[in-house]
């Protein structure tokens, strides 16, 4: 049985329709659109956007055409014949994905001491949780033994960060054992009693991924050990060392 789209996925597809598809080809009859029309649409969206974003918009448009074809509004699905754009990929030398060794992680954490996001980032490292998952934690997601990952922050159709109702994928809902290191971090946090999130931005509201990324980059690149290589730090799962087992 096919799983339903997550609320965040529906929101993103709605944004594709409202921000790209309707303004550009919304006044056209779908049966009149040709392959050349859709290629021009794809290339128009590319102006000012990354290929990955354009491909996501095209994925939404293909879904529209597929539904129209299945329901016999059109006799040919021309959108299925329009290829995706080829995204430019960084060389391995420019974009390295690997886990930090424990001494590297300890050095990195040492440089973060005193930063506003110190505990937030340490939780990412010690648990492998995504930024949005840590940002979405509430007091009732944490007990004596486990952290229960139930939701993540998402962007709405206006690119505003809001609290989602689910995790990024169905398999992301999970519980993480709390060891002494994690407990030591959580004991430093004042748990809210009003149902709001555990971690907040300096001026209140939800923690923004960009702010955490900036804190990571600023402290990470201060070390000459790390400065020579570029690492993608958006997802803690890329570089987290399994300290939860220690």
Backbone as CSV, one residue per row, in Angstrom:
resi,resn,N_x,N_y,N_z,CA_x,CA_y,CA_z,C_x,C_y,C_z
1,UNK,0.842,-1.196,0.000,0.000,0.000,0.000,0.876,1.243,0.000
2,UNK,0.574,2.173,-0.874,1.369,3.387,-0.984,1.115,4.307,0.199
3,UNK,2.207,4.823,0.782,2.078,5.729,1.915,1.664,7.110,1.442
4,UNK,0.893,7.790,2.291,0.468,9.140,1.971,1.651,10.094,2.096
5,UNK,1.580,11.184,1.344,2.606,12.213,1.445,2.567,12.860,2.817
6,UNK,3.755,13.168,3.350,3.846,13.921,4.589,3.283,15.323,4.391
7,UNK,2.864,15.928,5.504,2.340,17.291,5.444,3.362,18.235,4.840
8,UNK,4.642,18.053,5.199,5.687,18.925,4.666,5.843,18.742,3.166
9,UNK,5.692,17.513,2.668,5.795,17.256,1.233,4.646,17.915,0.480
10,UNK,3.458,17.825,1.040,2.295,18.466,0.421,2.492,19.975,0.378
11,UNK,3.036,20.528,1.447,3.267,21.966,1.525,4.272,22.410,0.457
12,UNK,5.313,21.615,0.273,6.333,21.952,-0.723,5.745,21.891,-2.126
13,UNK,4.957,20.852,-2.408,4.339,20.738,-3.738,3.361,21.892,-3.981
14,UNK,2.654,22.287,-2.935,1.732,23.415,-3.071,2.504,24.691,-3.407
15,UNK,3.677,24.849,-2.789,4.507,26.025,-3.078,4.993,26.001,-4.518
16,UNK,5.336,24.800,-5.029,5.752,24.686,-6.435,4.628,25.154,-7.360
17,UNK,3.414,24.720,-7.051,2.270,25.069,-7.893,2.010,26.576,-7.840
18,UNK,1.985,27.126,-6.617,1.613,28.531,-6.459,2.706,29.497,-6.922
19,UNK,3.978,29.108,-6.700,5.077,30.039,-6.992,5.666,29.896,-8.385
20,UNK,5.497,28.720,-9.015,6.139,28.497,-10.313,5.148,28.085,-11.403
21,UNK,4.357,27.072,-11.130,3.521,26.494,-12.189,2.388,27.435,-12.589
22,UNK,1.614,27.910,-11.612,0.483,28.792,-11.948,0.941,30.108,-12.578
23,UNK,1.955,30.798,-12.015,2.362,32.069,-12.635,2.879,31.923,-14.058
24,UNK,3.446,30.768,-14.407,4.088,30.620,-15.718,3.185,29.972,-16.762
25,UNK,2.447,28.937,-16.360,1.629,28.234,-17.349,0.209,27.971,-16.842
26,UNK,-0.177,28.665,-15.781,-1.479,28.417,-15.183,-2.658,28.792,-16.056
27,UNK,-2.433,29.661,-17.026,-3.532,30.075,-17.893,-3.646,29.205,-19.140
28,UNK,-2.803,28.181,-19.248,-2.825,27.300,-20.416,-3.707,26.085,-20.164
29,UNK,-4.302,25.558,-21.205,-5.059,24.309,-21.110,-4.058,23.166,-21.154
30,UNK,-4.168,22.244,-20.213,-3.146,21.218,-20.058,-2.994,20.361,-21.315
31,UNK,-4.087,20.113,-22.016,-4.008,19.277,-23.221,-3.305,19.998,-24.372
32,UNK,-3.177,21.333,-24.268,-2.508,22.098,-25.323,-0.999,22.210,-25.108
33,UNK,-0.544,21.882,-23.923,0.881,22.012,-23.613,1.688,20.923,-24.302
34,UNK,2.768,21.323,-24.948,3.621,20.379,-25.658,4.901,20.137,-24.873
35,UNK,5.682,19.197,-25.349,6.970,18.920,-24.729,7.863,20.147,-24.782
36,UNK,7.826,20.870,-25.884,8.641,22.079,-26.031,8.202,23.155,-25.030
37,UNK,6.896,23.240,-24.765,6.388,24.189,-23.772,6.951,23.868,-22.385
38,UNK,6.999,22.589,-22.052,7.457,22.194,-20.723,8.969,22.358,-20.584
39,UNK,9.684,22.143,-21.675,11.133,22.375,-21.638,11.411,23.863,-21.425
40,UNK,10.639,24.711,-22.111,10.789,26.155,-21.912,10.435,26.542,-20.478
41,UNK,9.373,25.932,-19.939,8.993,26.180,-18.550,10.127,25.796,-17.617
42,UNK,10.704,24.615,-17.825,11.817,24.145,-16.994,12.988,25.114,-17.049
43,UNK,13.323,25.571,-18.257,14.460,26.481,-18.418,14.181,27.854,-17.819
44,UNK,12.919,28.286,-17.860,12.550,29.562,-17.249,12.695,29.501,-15.726
45,UNK,12.281,28.380,-15.141,12.414,28.217,-13.690,13.884,28.186,-13.284
46,UNK,14.718,27.654,-14.169,16.149,27.547,-13.865,16.789,28.914,-13.651
47,UNK,16.232,29.929,-14.284,16.795,31.274,-14.143,16.625,31.741,-12.696
48,UNK,17.728,31.796,-11.967,17.698,32.221,-10.569,17.551,31.097,-9.572
49,UNK,17.512,29.842,-10.047,17.363,28.708,-9.140,18.396,27.616,-9.448
50,UNK,18.638,26.760,-8.460,19.539,25.635,-8.644,18.843,24.514,-9.410
51,UNK,19.607,23.696,-10.150,19.006,22.580,-10.892,18.192,21.644,-10.011
52,UNK,18.655,21.415,-8.772,17.921,20.515,-7.879,16.520,21.021,-7.588
53,UNK,16.391,22.328,-7.386,15.074,22.923,-7.150,14.195,22.782,-8.387
54,UNK,14.780,23.041,-9.563,14.018,22.936,-10.811,13.508,21.514,-10.993
55,UNK,14.348,20.535,-10.703,13.935,19.136,-10.836,12.791,18.798,-9.887
56,UNK,12.803,19.390,-8.701,11.703,19.162,-7.761,10.402,19.771,-8.272
57,UNK,10.504,20.956,-8.871,9.312,21.583,-9.459,8.778,20.718,-10.596
58,UNK,9.689,20.206,-11.415,9.274,19.345,-12.521,8.633,18.061,-12.024
59,UNK,9.102,17.574,-10.882,8.492,16.375,-10.295,7.030,16.636,-9.941
60,UNK,6.754,17.830,-9.399,5.373,18.198,-9.086,4.555,18.332,-10.363
61,UNK,5.135,18.948,-11.387,4.423,19.112,-12.656,4.134,17.752,-13.298
62,UNK,5.087,16.829,-13.214,4.858,15.481,-13.769,3.705,14.791,-13.046
63,UNK,3.611,15.036,-11.751,2.504,14.437,-10.998,1.164,14.969,-11.494
64,UNK,1.101,16.263,-11.798,-0.120,16.861,-12.337,-0.492,16.203,-13.661
65,UNK,0.496,16.054,-14.539,0.242,15.444,-15.840,-0.132,13.973,-15.703
66,UNK,0.496,13.286,-14.769,0.181,11.868,-14.570,-1.269,11.694,-14.129
67,UNK,-1.709,12.537,-13.207,-3.101,12.464,-12.746,-4.064,12.814,-13.872
68,UNK,-3.692,13.804,-14.689,-4.542,14.171,-15.822,-4.642,13.031,-16.824
69,UNK,-3.532,12.325,-17.032,-3.513,11.202,-17.968,-4.347,10.034,-17.433
70,UNK,-4.177,9.711,-16.148,-4.912,8.600,-15.538,-6.417,8.860,-15.581
71,UNK,-6.778,10.131,-15.400,-8.203,10.485,-15.393,-8.719,10.865,-16.782
72,UNK,-7.877,10.629,-17.828,-8.260,10.770,-19.231,-8.584,12.205,-19.634
73,UNK,-7.953,13.176,-18.967,-8.083,14.560,-19.417,-7.133,14.829,-20.587
74,UNK,-6.062,14.027,-20.663,-5.123,14.115,-21.777,-4.861,12.709,-22.286
75,UNK,-4.440,12.607,-23.532,-4.198,11.292,-24.129,-2.722,10.919,-24.143
76,UNK,-1.864,11.900,-23.841,-0.427,11.629,-23.821,0.214,12.429,-22.699
77,UNK,1.049,11.746,-21.923,1.750,12.399,-20.807,3.076,12.944,-21.306
78,UNK,3.069,14.174,-21.832,4.289,14.747,-22.403,5.303,15.118,-21.328
79,UNK,4.831,15.360,-20.093,5.755,15.743,-19.014,6.727,14.617,-18.697
80,UNK,6.292,13.381,-18.897,7.155,12.241,-18.590,8.353,12.159,-19.530
81,UNK,8.286,12.858,-20.652,9.381,12.798,-21.632,10.404,13.912,-21.446
82,UNK,10.149,14.818,-20.499,11.074,15.935,-20.257,12.107,15.498,-19.226
83,UNK,13.387,15.467,-19.597,14.407,14.974,-18.665,14.723,15.986,-17.568
84,UNK,15.217,15.485,-16.463,15.698,16.356,-15.395,16.982,17.049,-15.822
85,UNK,17.267,18.165,-15.196,18.542,18.837,-15.405,19.631,18.085,-14.654
86,UNK,20.802,18.121,-15.179,21.922,17.473,-14.514,22.543,18.454,-13.529
87,UNK,22.472,18.099,-12.256,23.036,18.982,-11.233,24.555,18.868,-11.233
88,UNK,25.196,20.024,-11.089,26.649,20.023,-11.016,27.074,19.496,-9.656
89,UNK,27.971,18.538,-9.683,28.424,17.930,-8.436,29.852,18.366,-8.115
90,UNK,30.075,18.598,-6.825,31.421,18.938,-6.393,32.298,17.697,-6.461
91,UNK,33.576,17.897,-6.698,34.509,16.778,-6.653,34.664,16.334,-5.209
92,UNK,35.123,15.117,-5.026,35.306,14.578,-3.680,36.250,15.457,-2.866
93,UNK,37.189,16.092,-3.544,38.147,16.937,-2.838,37.471,18.165,-2.258
94,UNK,36.407,18.642,-2.929,35.718,19.845,-2.476,34.593,19.546,-1.495
95,UNK,34.042,18.358,-1.561,32.877,18.028,-0.745,33.049,16.635,-0.167
96,UNK,33.644,16.544,1.014,34.011,15.267,1.600,32.991,14.863,2.654
97,UNK,32.479,13.649,2.544,31.557,13.123,3.524,32.274,12.022,4.296
98,UNK,32.488,12.245,5.550,33.076,11.205,6.386,32.756,11.519,7.836
99,UNK,32.854,10.529,8.680,32.652,10.747,10.106,33.937,11.271,10.716
100,UNK,33.803,12.241,11.614,34.980,12.727,12.321,35.452,11.658,13.294
101,UNK,36.757,11.543,13.429,37.280,10.672,14.459,36.979,11.288,15.817
102,UNK,37.045,10.473,16.871,36.615,10.958,18.176,37.458,12.130,18.649
103,UNK,38.761,12.099,18.394,39.601,13.209,18.839,39.253,14.492,18.090
104,UNK,38.853,14.350,16.800,38.456,15.515,16.020,37.155,16.105,16.562
105,UNK,36.229,15.213,16.894,34.961,15.682,17.422,35.155,16.363,18.775
106,UNK,35.994,15.778,19.634,36.251,16.396,20.935,36.890,17.770,20.770
107,UNK,37.801,17.894,19.799,38.440,19.189,19.536,37.412,20.201,19.068
108,UNK,36.539,19.760,18.187,35.489,20.639,17.665,34.553,21.099,18.769
109,UNK,34.128,20.157,19.615,33.222,20.492,20.713,33.886,21.463,21.683
110,UNK,35.180,21.265,21.911,35.904,22.156,22.807,35.880,23.591,22.345
111,UNK,35.894,23.796,21.039,35.872,25.154,20.492,34.483,25.788,20.573
112,UNK,33.450,24.967,20.794,32.086,25.480,20.851,31.666,25.919,22.250
113,UNK,32.445,25.546,23.265,32.069,25.862,24.645,31.806,27.357,24.787
114,UNK,30.665,27.689,25.345,30.296,29.088,25.510,29.407,29.628,24.408
115,UNK,29.308,28.892,23.302,28.429,29.319,22.216,26.980,29.071,22.600
116,UNK,26.080,29.926,22.123,24.660,29.805,22.452,24.111,28.433,22.052
117,UNK,24.614,27.886,20.952,24.085,26.622,20.432,24.920,25.411,20.852
118,UNK,25.742,25.575,21.863,26.653,24.494,22.286,25.893,23.201,22.593
119,UNK,24.907,23.265,23.472,24.172,22.053,23.851,23.391,21.510,22.659
120,UNK,22.803,22.385,21.883,22.035,21.997,20.694,22.912,21.171,19.753
121,UNK,24.120,21.677,19.452,25.008,21.006,18.506,25.560,19.715,19.104
122,UNK,25.874,19.740,20.398,26.364,18.518,21.038,25.323,17.406,20.984
123,UNK,24.057,17.765,21.149,23.007,16.750,21.037,22.956,16.160,19.639
124,UNK,23.154,16.996,18.627,23.213,16.489,17.265,24.328,15.464,17.128
125,UNK,25.481,15.799,17.670,26.644,14.926,17.532,26.486,13.635,18.323
126,UNK,25.983,13.744,19.535,25.896,12.571,20.406,24.744,11.644,20.053
127,UNK,23.734,12.157,19.349,22.553,11.340,19.057,22.355,11.049,17.577
128,UNK,22.971,11.863,16.683,22.721,11.703,15.251,21.419,12.341,14.811
129,UNK,20.781,13.117,15.680,19.524,13.781,15.319,19.786,14.906,14.324
130,UNK,18.834,15.110,13.427,18.912,16.234,12.501,18.653,17.540,13.250
131,UNK,19.071,18.635,12.629,18.863,19.946,13.259,17.394,20.194,13.553
132,UNK,16.549,19.945,12.559,15.123,20.189,12.742,14.508,19.322,13.823
133,UNK,15.059,18.115,14.010,14.553,17.214,15.047,14.900,17.726,16.439
134,UNK,16.132,18.231,16.600,16.515,18.817,17.886,15.694,20.085,18.135
135,UNK,15.542,20.896,17.098,14.768,22.139,17.232,13.308,21.863,17.574
136,UNK,12.796,20.694,17.192,11.395,20.367,17.434,11.126,19.622,18.728
137,UNK,12.173,19.370,19.522,11.989,18.631,20.771,11.146,19.417,21.767
138,UNK,10.252,18.697,22.452,9.488,19.258,23.565,9.806,18.471,24.831
139,UNK,9.429,19.031,25.972,9.766,18.404,27.249,9.200,16.992,27.362
140,UNK,7.989,16.771,26.828,7.396,15.441,26.957,7.966,14.433,25.955
141,UNK,8.940,14.861,25.154,9.649,13.933,24.273,10.848,13.306,24.981
142,UNK,11.090,13.711,26.217,12.286,13.264,26.943,11.858,12.688,28.285
143,UNK,12.300,11.446,28.552,12.086,10.886,29.880,13.428,10.465,30.463
144,UNK,13.425,9.644,31.484,14.671,9.274,32.155,15.584,8.435,31.273
145,UNK,15.003,7.714,30.326,15.789,6.736,29.568,15.925,7.038,28.083
146,UNK,14.977,7.769,27.505,14.980,7.935,26.058,14.618,9.358,25.642
147,UNK,15.110,9.717,24.435,14.615,10.866,23.695,13.738,10.312,22.575
148,UNK,12.511,10.779,22.478,11.588,10.293,21.459,11.532,11.327,20.323
149,UNK,11.982,10.917,19.147,12.016,11.805,17.987,10.682,11.678,17.266
150,UNK,9.862,12.731,17.358,8.492,12.646,16.847,8.169,13.672,15.773
151,UNK,9.003,14.698,15.650,8.678,15.777,14.705,9.950,16.505,14.299
152,UNK,9.819,17.343,13.299,10.921,18.191,12.862,10.369,19.554,12.457
153,UNK,11.228,20.535,12.380,10.801,21.825,11.855,10.789,21.757,10.333
154,UNK,9.906,22.516,9.719,9.770,22.530,8.255,9.551,23.963,7.793
155,UNK,9.651,24.185,6.501,9.363,25.488,5.912,7.940,25.492,5.357
156,UNK,7.217,26.570,5.605,5.898,26.679,5.004,6.022,27.260,3.600
157,UNK,4.899,27.542,2.972,4.919,28.023,1.588,5.558,29.400,1.454
158,UNK,5.734,30.088,2.567,6.383,31.406,2.555,7.825,31.336,3.054
159,UNK,8.375,30.105,3.121,9.744,29.867,3.593,9.947,30.282,5.045
160,UNK,8.898,30.235,5.826,8.987,30.508,7.256,9.096,29.189,8.003
161,UNK,9.996,29.143,8.999,10.183,27.912,9.775,9.005,27.727,10.724
162,UNK,8.373,26.565,10.632,7.273,26.226,11.529,7.517,24.829,12.095
163,UNK,6.774,24.486,13.122,6.920,23.179,13.744,6.022,22.179,13.035
164,UNK,6.627,21.127,12.486,5.850,20.107,11.805,5.213,19.138,12.783
165,UNK,4.354,18.287,12.266,3.665,17.289,13.091,4.313,15.924,13.016
166,UNK,5.259,15.762,12.089,5.880,14.464,11.883,7.376,14.647,11.643
167,UNK,8.083,13.532,11.549,9.494,13.567,11.197,9.639,13.669,9.684
168,UNK,10.887,13.783,9.219,11.132,13.967,7.787,10.622,12.782,6.984
169,UNK,10.857,11.571,7.476,10.362,10.362,6.820,9.691,9.487,7.874
170,UNK,8.934,8.487,7.434,8.256,7.602,8.360,9.261,6.856,9.247
171,UNK,10.405,6.470,8.670,11.389,5.704,9.420,12.161,6.554,10.414
172,UNK,12.000,7.882,10.362,12.754,8.761,11.250,12.163,8.829,12.650
173,UNK,10.905,8.407,12.818,10.314,8.367,14.156,10.997,7.257,14.944
174,UNK,11.620,7.617,16.075,12.436,6.646,16.783,12.676,7.104,18.215
175,UNK,13.292,6.247,19.023,13.689,6.641,20.365,15.187,6.411,20.523
176,UNK,15.833,7.348,21.202,17.287,7.325,21.343,17.633,7.150,22.814
177,UNK,18.407,6.123,23.165,18.781,5.920,24.570,19.592,7.104,25.101
178,UNK,19.333,7.463,26.348,20.055,8.555,26.995,21.189,7.968,27.823
179,UNK,22.438,8.310,27.457,23.578,7.873,28.254,24.022,9.019,29.155
180,UNK,25.151,8.830,29.819,25.602,9.835,30.781,25.936,11.169,30.109
181,UNK,26.545,11.108,28.919,26.898,12.347,28.210,25.645,13.139,27.836
182,UNK,24.671,12.432,27.289,23.435,13.100,26.883,22.689,13.620,28.103
183,UNK,22.645,12.833,29.164,21.972,13.273,30.390,22.632,14.521,30.957
184,UNK,23.961,14.573,30.906,24.677,15.744,31.395,24.303,17.006,30.631
185,UNK,24.071,16.863,29.317,23.642,18.005,28.509,22.219,18.423,28.850
186,UNK,21.328,17.440,28.943,19.925,17.741,29.185,19.711,18.356,30.566
187,UNK,20.555,17.975,31.523,20.428,18.533,32.868,20.741,20.031,32.902
188,UNK,21.422,20.523,31.870,21.753,21.953,31.812,20.640,22.790,31.169
189,UNK,19.614,22.102,30.669,18.535,22.793,29.953,17.322,22.937,30.855
190,UNK,16.763,24.126,30.900,15.528,24.347,31.642,14.350,23.932,30.773
191,UNK,13.704,22.860,31.179,12.612,22.325,30.380,11.369,23.213,30.481
192,UNK,10.784,23.581,29.355,9.580,24.427,29.373,8.373,23.653,29.886
193,UNK,7.463,24.352,30.498,6.233,23.734,31.009,4.993,24.192,30.242
194,UNK,5.228,25.002,29.208,4.096,25.559,28.452,3.850,24.853,27.127
195,UNK,4.534,23.716,26.914,4.337,22.969,25.668,5.154,23.468,24.506
196,UNK,5.994,24.482,24.735,6.847,25.000,23.661,8.065,24.107,23.501
197,UNK,8.895,24.415,22.510,10.080,23.603,22.250,11.148,23.831,23.312
198,UNK,11.980,22.808,23.493,13.054,22.872,24.494,14.072,23.942,24.127
199,UNK,14.446,23.992,22.850,15.442,24.958,22.387,14.756,26.081,21.615
200,UNK,15.212,27.292,21.887,14.628,28.461,21.225,15.736,29.341,20.667
201,UNK,15.388,30.147,19.691,16.328,31.126,19.147,16.642,32.172,20.218
202,UNK,17.749,32.896,20.084,18.128,33.894,21.091,17.018,34.891,21.418
203,UNK,16.211,35.267,20.440,15.126,36.213,20.664,13.761,35.533,20.731
204,UNK,13.782,34.222,20.959,12.543,33.474,21.031,12.176,32.880,19.683
205,UNK,11.232,31.987,19.692,10.816,31.329,18.442,11.672,30.104,18.168
206,UNK,11.392,29.471,17.046,12.075,28.236,16.682,13.513,28.506,16.244
207,UNK,14.380,27.551,16.534,15.777,27.646,16.108,15.847,27.492,14.593
208,UNK,16.594,28.387,13.948,16.745,28.363,12.500,17.984,27.551,12.110
209,UNK,17.846,26.694,11.103,18.983,25.900,10.647,20.169,26.768,10.255
210,UNK,19.901,27.893,9.602,20.980,28.755,9.124,21.833,29.267,10.277
211,UNK,21.203,29.566,11.414,21.952,30.072,12.564,22.859,28.994,13.150
212,UNK,22.349,27.767,13.205,23.167,26.660,13.715,24.318,26.379,12.754
213,UNK,24.020,26.373,11.454,25.075,26.154,10.459,26.168,27.205,10.575
214,UNK,25.763,28.453,10.814,26.740,29.533,10.934,27.626,29.320,12.160
215,UNK,27.014,28.903,13.263,27.794,28.640,14.471,28.789,27.510,14.247
216,UNK,28.351,26.469,13.529,29.233,25.342,13.232,30.398,25.789,12.363
217,UNK,30.088,26.530,11.300,31.147,26.960,10.391,32.148,27.875,11.096
218,UNK,31.640,28.823,11.877,32.529,29.787,12.521,33.537,29.120,13.438
219,UNK,33.089,28.144,14.199,33.981,27.484,15.141,34.768,26.365,14.487
220,UNK,34.141,25.722,13.524,34.780,24.589,12.858,36.019,25.026,12.096
221,UNK,35.913,26.127,11.374,37.012,26.561,10.527,38.092,27.324,11.281
222,UNK,37.910,27.531,12.572,38.978,28.128,13.364,40.127,27.147,13.559
223,UNK,39.838,25.875,13.422,40.859,24.852,13.601,41.614,24.629,12.302
224,UNK,42.941,24.701,12.339,43.736,24.470,11.131,43.628,23.023,10.682
225,UNK,43.248,22.131,11.606,43.090,20.721,11.254,41.962,20.550,10.257
226,UNK,40.886,21.320,10.433,39.695,21.154,9.613,39.623,22.146,8.467
227,UNK,40.362,23.240,8.573,40.167,24.348,7.649,40.518,23.986,6.211
228,UNK,41.372,22.990,6.022,41.840,22.656,4.687,40.814,21.843,3.897
229,UNK,39.790,21.338,4.577,38.804,20.520,3.890,37.417,21.100,4.121
230,UNK,36.536,20.919,3.129,35.172,21.414,3.237,34.259,20.239,3.568
231,UNK,33.460,20.398,4.587,32.538,19.350,4.991,31.114,19.875,4.946
232,UNK,30.214,19.040,4.527,28.800,19.402,4.607,28.361,19.142,6.039
233,UNK,27.915,20.191,6.710,27.570,20.070,8.114,26.071,20.170,8.358
234,UNK,25.269,20.221,7.291,23.835,20.400,7.447,23.209,19.233,8.220
235,UNK,23.728,18.031,7.984,23.105,16.855,8.559,24.079,16.196,9.517
236,UNK,23.728,16.153,10.788,24.636,15.600,11.790,24.951,14.135,11.530
237,UNK,24.067,13.432,10.809,24.299,12.013,10.552,25.535,11.797,9.689
238,UNK,25.935,12.811,8.935,27.102,12.670,8.074,28.380,12.528,8.878
239,UNK,28.467,13.301,9.982,29.747,13.358,10.653,29.689,12.971,12.122
240,UNK,28.529,12.501,12.611,28.437,12.148,14.008,29.200,10.861,14.312
241,UNK,30.006,10.874,15.344,30.675,9.670,15.843,29.779,9.050,16.905
242,UNK,29.724,7.758,16.945,28.756,7.080,17.829,29.227,7.130,19.279
243,UNK,29.160,8.297,19.881,29.560,8.446,21.268,28.502,7.925,22.232
244,UNK,27.302,7.672,21.707,26.250,7.171,22.582,26.588,5.790,23.120
245,UNK,27.532,5.120,22.462,27.903,3.784,22.924,29.030,3.834,23.953
246,UNK,29.622,5.017,24.139,30.767,5.116,25.060,30.299,5.472,26.461
